[in-house]
Tab-separated table of C-alpha atoms in Angstrom:
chain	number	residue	atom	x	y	z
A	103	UNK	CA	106.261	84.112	119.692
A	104	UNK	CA	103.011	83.828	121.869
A	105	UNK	CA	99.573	83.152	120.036
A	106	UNK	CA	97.793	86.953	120.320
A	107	UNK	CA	94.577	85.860	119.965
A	108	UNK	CA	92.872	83.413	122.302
A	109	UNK	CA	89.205	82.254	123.029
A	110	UNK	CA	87.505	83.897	126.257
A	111	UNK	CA	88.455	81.648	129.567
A	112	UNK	CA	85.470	78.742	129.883
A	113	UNK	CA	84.342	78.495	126.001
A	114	UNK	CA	85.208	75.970	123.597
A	115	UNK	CA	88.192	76.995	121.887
A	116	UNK	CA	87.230	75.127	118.736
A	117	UNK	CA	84.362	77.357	117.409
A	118	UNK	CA	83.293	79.759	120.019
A	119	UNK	CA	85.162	82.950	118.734
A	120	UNK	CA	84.961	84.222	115.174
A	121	UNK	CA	87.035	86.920	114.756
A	122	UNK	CA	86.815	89.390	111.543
A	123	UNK	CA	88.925	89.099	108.860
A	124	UNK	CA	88.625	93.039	108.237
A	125	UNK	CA	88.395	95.215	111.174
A	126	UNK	CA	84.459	95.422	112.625
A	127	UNK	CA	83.576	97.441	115.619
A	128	UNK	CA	84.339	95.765	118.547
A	129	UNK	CA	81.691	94.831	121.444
A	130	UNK	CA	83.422	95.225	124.956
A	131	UNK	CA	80.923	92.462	125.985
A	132	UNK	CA	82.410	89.902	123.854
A	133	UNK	CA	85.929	90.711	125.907
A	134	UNK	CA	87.530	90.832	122.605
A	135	UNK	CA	85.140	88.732	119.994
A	136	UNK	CA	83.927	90.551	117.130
A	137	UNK	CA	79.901	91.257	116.510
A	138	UNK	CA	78.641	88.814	114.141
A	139	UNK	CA	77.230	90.628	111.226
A	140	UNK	CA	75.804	89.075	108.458
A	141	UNK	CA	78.118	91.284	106.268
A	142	UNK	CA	81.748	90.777	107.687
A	143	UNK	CA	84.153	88.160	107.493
A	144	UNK	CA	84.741	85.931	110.544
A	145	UNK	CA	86.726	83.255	111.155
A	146	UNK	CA	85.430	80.118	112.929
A	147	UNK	CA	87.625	77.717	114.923
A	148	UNK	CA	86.593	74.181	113.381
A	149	UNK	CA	89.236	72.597	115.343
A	150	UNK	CA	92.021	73.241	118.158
A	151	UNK	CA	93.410	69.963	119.148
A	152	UNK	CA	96.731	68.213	118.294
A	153	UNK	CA	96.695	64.924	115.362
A	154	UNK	CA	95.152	63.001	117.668
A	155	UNK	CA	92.697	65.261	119.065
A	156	UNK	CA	91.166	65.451	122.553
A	157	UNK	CA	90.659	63.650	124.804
A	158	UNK	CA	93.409	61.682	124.405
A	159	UNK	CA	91.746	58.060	123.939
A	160	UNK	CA	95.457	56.714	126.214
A	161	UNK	CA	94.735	58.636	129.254
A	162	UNK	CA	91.081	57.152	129.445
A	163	UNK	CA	91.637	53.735	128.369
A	164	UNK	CA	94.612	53.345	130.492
A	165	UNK	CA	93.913	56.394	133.383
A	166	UNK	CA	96.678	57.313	135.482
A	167	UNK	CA	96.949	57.822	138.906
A	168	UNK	CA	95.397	60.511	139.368
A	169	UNK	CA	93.872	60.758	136.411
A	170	UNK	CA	94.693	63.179	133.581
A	171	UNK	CA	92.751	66.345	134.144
A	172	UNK	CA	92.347	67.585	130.450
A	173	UNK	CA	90.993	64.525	129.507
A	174	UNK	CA	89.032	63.744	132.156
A	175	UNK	CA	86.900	67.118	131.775
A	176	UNK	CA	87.479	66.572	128.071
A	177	UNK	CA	84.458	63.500	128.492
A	178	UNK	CA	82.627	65.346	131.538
A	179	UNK	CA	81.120	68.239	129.670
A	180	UNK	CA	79.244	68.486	126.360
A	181	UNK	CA	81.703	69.422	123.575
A	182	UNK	CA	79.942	72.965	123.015
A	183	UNK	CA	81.318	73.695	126.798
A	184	UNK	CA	84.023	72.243	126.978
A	185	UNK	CA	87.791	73.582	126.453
A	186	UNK	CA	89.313	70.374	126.793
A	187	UNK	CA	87.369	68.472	123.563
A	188	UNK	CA	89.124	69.651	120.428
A	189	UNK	CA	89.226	68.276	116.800
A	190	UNK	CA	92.245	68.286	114.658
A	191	UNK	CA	93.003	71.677	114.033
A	192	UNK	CA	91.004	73.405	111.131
A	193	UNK	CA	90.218	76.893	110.276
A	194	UNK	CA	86.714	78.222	107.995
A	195	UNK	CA	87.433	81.803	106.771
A	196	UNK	CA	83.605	83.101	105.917
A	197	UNK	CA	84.874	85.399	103.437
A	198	UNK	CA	82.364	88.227	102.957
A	199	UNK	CA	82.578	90.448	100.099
A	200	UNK	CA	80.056	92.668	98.142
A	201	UNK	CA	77.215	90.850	100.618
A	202	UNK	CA	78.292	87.580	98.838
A	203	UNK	CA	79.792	84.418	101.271
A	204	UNK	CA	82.683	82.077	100.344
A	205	UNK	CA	83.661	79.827	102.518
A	206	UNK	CA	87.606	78.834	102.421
A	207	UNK	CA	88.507	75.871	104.656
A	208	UNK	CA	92.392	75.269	105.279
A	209	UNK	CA	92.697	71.817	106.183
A	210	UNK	CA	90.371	68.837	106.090
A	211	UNK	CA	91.781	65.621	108.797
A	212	UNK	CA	90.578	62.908	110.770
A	213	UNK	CA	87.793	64.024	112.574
A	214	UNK	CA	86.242	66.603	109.296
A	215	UNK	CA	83.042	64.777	109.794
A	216	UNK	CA	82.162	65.537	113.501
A	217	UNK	CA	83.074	69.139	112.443
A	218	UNK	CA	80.845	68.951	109.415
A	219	UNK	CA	77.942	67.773	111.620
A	220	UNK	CA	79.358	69.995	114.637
A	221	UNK	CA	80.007	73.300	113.618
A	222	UNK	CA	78.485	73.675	110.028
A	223	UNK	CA	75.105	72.800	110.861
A	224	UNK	CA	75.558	75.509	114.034
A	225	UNK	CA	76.786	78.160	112.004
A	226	UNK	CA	74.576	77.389	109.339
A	227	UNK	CA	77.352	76.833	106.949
A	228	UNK	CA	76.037	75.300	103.395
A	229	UNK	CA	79.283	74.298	101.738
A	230	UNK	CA	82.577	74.964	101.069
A	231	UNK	CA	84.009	77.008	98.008
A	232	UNK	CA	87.784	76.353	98.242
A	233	UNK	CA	90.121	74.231	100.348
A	234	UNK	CA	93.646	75.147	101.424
A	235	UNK	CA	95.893	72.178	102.813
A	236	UNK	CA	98.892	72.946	104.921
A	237	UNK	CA	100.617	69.721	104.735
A	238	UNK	CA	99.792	66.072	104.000
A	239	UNK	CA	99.930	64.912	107.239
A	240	UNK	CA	97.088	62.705	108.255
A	241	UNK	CA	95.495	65.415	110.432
A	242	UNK	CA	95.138	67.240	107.615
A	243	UNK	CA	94.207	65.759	104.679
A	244	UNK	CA	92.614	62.189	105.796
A	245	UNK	CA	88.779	64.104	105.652
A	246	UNK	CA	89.373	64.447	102.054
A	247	UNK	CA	87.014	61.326	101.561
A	248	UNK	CA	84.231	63.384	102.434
A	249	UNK	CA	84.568	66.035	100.415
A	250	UNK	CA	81.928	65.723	98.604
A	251	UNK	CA	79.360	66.235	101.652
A	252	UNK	CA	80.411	70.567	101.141
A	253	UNK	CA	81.101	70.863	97.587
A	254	UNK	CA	78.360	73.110	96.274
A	255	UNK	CA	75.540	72.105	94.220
A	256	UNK	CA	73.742	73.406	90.848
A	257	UNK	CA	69.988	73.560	90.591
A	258	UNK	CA	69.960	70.230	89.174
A	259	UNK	CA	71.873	69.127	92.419
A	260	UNK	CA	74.931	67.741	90.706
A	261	UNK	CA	78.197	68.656	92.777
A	262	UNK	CA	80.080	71.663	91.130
A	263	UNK	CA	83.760	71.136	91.142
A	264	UNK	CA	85.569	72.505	94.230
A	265	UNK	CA	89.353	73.902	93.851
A	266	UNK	CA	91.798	72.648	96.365
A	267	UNK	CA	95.086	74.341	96.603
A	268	UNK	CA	98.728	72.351	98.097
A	269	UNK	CA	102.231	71.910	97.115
A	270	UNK	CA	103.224	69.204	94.270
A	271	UNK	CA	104.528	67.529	97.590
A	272	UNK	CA	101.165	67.056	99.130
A	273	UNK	CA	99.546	66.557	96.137
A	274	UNK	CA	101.964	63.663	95.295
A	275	UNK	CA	101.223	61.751	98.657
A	276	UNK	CA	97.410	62.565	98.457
A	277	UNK	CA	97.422	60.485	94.821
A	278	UNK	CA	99.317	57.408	96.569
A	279	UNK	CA	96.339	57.881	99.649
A	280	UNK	CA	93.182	58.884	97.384
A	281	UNK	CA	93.994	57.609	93.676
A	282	UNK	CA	89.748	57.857	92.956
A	283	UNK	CA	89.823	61.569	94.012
A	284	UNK	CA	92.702	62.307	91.290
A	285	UNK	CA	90.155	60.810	88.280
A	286	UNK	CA	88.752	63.531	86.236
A	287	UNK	CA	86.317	61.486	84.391
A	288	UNK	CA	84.485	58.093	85.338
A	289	UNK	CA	86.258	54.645	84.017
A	290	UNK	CA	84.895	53.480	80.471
A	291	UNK	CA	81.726	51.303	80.502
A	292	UNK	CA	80.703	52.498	84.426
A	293	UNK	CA	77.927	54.794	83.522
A	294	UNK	CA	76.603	55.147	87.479
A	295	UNK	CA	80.147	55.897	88.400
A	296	UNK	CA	81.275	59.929	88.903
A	297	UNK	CA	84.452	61.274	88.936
A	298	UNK	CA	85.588	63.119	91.777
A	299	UNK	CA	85.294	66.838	91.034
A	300	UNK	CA	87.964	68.426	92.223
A	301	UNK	CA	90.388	71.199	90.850
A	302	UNK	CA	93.499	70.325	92.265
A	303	UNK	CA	95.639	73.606	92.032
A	304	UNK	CA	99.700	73.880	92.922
A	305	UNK	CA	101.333	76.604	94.978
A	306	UNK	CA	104.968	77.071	96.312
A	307	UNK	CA	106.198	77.370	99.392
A	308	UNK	CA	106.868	80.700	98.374
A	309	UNK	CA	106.073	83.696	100.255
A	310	UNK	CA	106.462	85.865	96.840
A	311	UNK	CA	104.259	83.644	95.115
A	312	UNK	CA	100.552	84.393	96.192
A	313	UNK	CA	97.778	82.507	95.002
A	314	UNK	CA	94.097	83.524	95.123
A	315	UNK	CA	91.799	81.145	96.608
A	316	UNK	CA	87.582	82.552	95.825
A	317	UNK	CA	88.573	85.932	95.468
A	318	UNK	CA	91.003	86.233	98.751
A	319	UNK	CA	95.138	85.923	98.415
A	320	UNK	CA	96.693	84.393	100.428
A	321	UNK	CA	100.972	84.413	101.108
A	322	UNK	CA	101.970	81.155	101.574
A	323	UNK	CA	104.510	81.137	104.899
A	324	UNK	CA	106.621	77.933	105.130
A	325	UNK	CA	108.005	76.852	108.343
A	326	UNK	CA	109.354	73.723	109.939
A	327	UNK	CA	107.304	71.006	111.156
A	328	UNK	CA	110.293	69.288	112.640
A	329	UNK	CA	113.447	69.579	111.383
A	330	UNK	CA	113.493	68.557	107.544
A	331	UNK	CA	109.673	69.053	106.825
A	332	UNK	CA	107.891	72.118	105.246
A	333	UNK	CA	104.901	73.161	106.311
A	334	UNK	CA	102.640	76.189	104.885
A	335	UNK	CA	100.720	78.797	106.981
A	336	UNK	CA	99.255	81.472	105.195
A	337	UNK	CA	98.698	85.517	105.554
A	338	UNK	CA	95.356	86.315	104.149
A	339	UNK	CA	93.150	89.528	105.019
A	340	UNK	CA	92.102	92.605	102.536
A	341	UNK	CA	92.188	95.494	105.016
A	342	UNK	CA	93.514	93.281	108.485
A	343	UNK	CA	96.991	91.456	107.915
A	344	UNK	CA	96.212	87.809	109.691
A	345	UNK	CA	98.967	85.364	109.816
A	346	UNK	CA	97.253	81.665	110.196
A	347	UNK	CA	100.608	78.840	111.279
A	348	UNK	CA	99.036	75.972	112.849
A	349	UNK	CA	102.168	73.335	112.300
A	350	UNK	CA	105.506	75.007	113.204
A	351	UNK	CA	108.733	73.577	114.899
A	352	UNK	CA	110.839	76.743	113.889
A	353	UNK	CA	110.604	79.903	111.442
A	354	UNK	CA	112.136	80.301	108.202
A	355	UNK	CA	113.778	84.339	107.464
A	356	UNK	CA	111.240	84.893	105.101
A	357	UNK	CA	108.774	84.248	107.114
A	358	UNK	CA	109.857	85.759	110.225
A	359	UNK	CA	110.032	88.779	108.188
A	360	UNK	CA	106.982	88.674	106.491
A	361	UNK	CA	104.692	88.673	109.893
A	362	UNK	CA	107.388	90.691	111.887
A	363	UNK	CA	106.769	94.218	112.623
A	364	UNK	CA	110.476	95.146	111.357
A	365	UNK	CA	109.967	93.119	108.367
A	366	UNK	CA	106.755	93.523	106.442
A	367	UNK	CA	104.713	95.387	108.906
A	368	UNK	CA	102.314	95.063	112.264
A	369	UNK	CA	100.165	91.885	112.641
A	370	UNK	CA	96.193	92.649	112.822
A	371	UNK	CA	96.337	89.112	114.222
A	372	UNK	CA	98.346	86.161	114.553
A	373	UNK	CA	96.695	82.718	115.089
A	374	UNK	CA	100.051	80.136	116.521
A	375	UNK	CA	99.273	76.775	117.191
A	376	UNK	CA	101.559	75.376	120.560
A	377	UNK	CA	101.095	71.913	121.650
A	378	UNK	CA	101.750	72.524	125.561
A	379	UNK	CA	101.151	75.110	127.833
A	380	UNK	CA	104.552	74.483	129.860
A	381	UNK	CA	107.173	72.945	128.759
A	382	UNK	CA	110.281	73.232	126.428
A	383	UNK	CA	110.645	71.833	122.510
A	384	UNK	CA	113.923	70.248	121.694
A	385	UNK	CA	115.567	69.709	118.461
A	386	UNK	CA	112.934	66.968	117.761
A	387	UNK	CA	110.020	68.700	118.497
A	388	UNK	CA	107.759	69.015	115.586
A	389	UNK	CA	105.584	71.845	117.353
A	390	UNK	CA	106.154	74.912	119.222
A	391	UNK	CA	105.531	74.714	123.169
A	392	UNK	CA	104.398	77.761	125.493
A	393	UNK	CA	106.559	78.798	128.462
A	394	UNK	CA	105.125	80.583	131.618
């Protein structure tokens, strides 16, 4: 499969395109970006990169002859212009509905707070309402210490508990990594401490078992992340079918049929994560590769 919807040539490709969630008018101008309208859905590109983002911190410390040209640009431009800086990969679904925002994030890694700072404060984002996690991979769960900076606040300013939806799996390895984000009330006796307020919420890697995450479903779609590891992607959209698989070695049936046009129907849009533009996977790849 080849990703079927790209940022325009010369833009970041971590924020610069939001595309709707349901079908807005398109503006030719754009060359294929939806208008920004206060009331639609977009999606916004928090991150692109691979687990260890770009630029690759090797190729500069230790520069080959000549030197890498991704990374080398990825340090000569300003981040907001350049294709070649990308975050770990994260996706914020500004979920419009009835004129009301939620914000749903799916995955929260390394480099959460230079995204927080980044792309929030540009797109004017206040908090987050839900968080989806993929896997428990370090790329995507390792921002979970800052959490707190997005959960919403009451008039009083006290944090309001945020939901957070993963597999028992995750969930299991996020309790070994984060022990004081599984407390649900502060130890007895420490009367400045707060527990972390978080509503953590299991799903299967089921595509017939849906969950709803503030007010949208999503299908969970597990693939391989290298041979013996599940992953989840998700298809999410009320009137626009969007398939979101940022982690994927190889398909599972189910899922193939679930996004294929023979199977469950026509794509509205397919977002497909591919860690090389040339090249070809073998059977220890963990990630799909593009070939010309």
């Amino acid at each position: 499969m080849n990703p079927v919807f790209q940022a325009p040539s010369g833009t970041n490709k971590d924020q610069s395109v939001q595309g709707s969630v349901e079908p807005d008018p398109f503006d030719s101008s754009t060359k294929g970006a939806a208008k920004p309208q206060s009331s639609s859905s977009s999606l916004i590109f928090l991150g692109t990169g691979c687990s260890g983002s770009l630029p690759d911190t090797r190729c500069l410390l230790k520069p080959s002859t000549p030197p890498c040209g991704v990374c080398s640009m990825g340090v000569s431009l300003p981040p907001e212009r350049n294709p070649n800086y990308r975050l770990n990969t994260s996706l914020l679904i500004d979920y419009c509905h009835d004129e009301t925002h939620k914000y749903i994030l799916i995955d929260i890694g390394k480099t959460f707070r230079e995204q927080v700072l980044r792309w929030f404060v540009h797109h004017k984002v206040p908090s987050v309402n839900s968080i989806i996690l993929t896997h428990e991979h370090a790329d995507a769960v390792l921002g979970l210490d800052e959490v707190w900076v997005v959960q919403p606040r009451n008039g009083r300013n006290d944090i309001e508990q945020i939901p957070i939806f993963l597999t028992q799996f995750t969930m299991d390895s996020i309790a070994r990594r984060f022990p004081y984000l599984m407390e649900q009330k502060p130890e007895d006796g420490d009367e400045d401490a707060q527990a972390a307020k978080i509503d953590w919420k299991i799903i299967e890697d089921d595509v017939d078992k849906p969950f709803v995450a503030s007010g949208l479903e999503f299908v969970p779609l597990p693939v391989m992340h290298g041979e013996g590891y599940i992953c989840l992607g998700f298809l999410f959209g009320r009137r626009a079918r969007v398939a979101y698989l940022s982690d994927v070695s190889r398909f599972l049936p189910k899922t193939e049929n679930v996004i294929s046009k023979s199977g469950a129907g026509q794509l509205d849009l397919l977002i497909l994560e591919a860690n090389a533009l040339h090249g070809v996977g073998d059977s220890s790849s963990t990630h799909l590769t593009l070939k010309s």
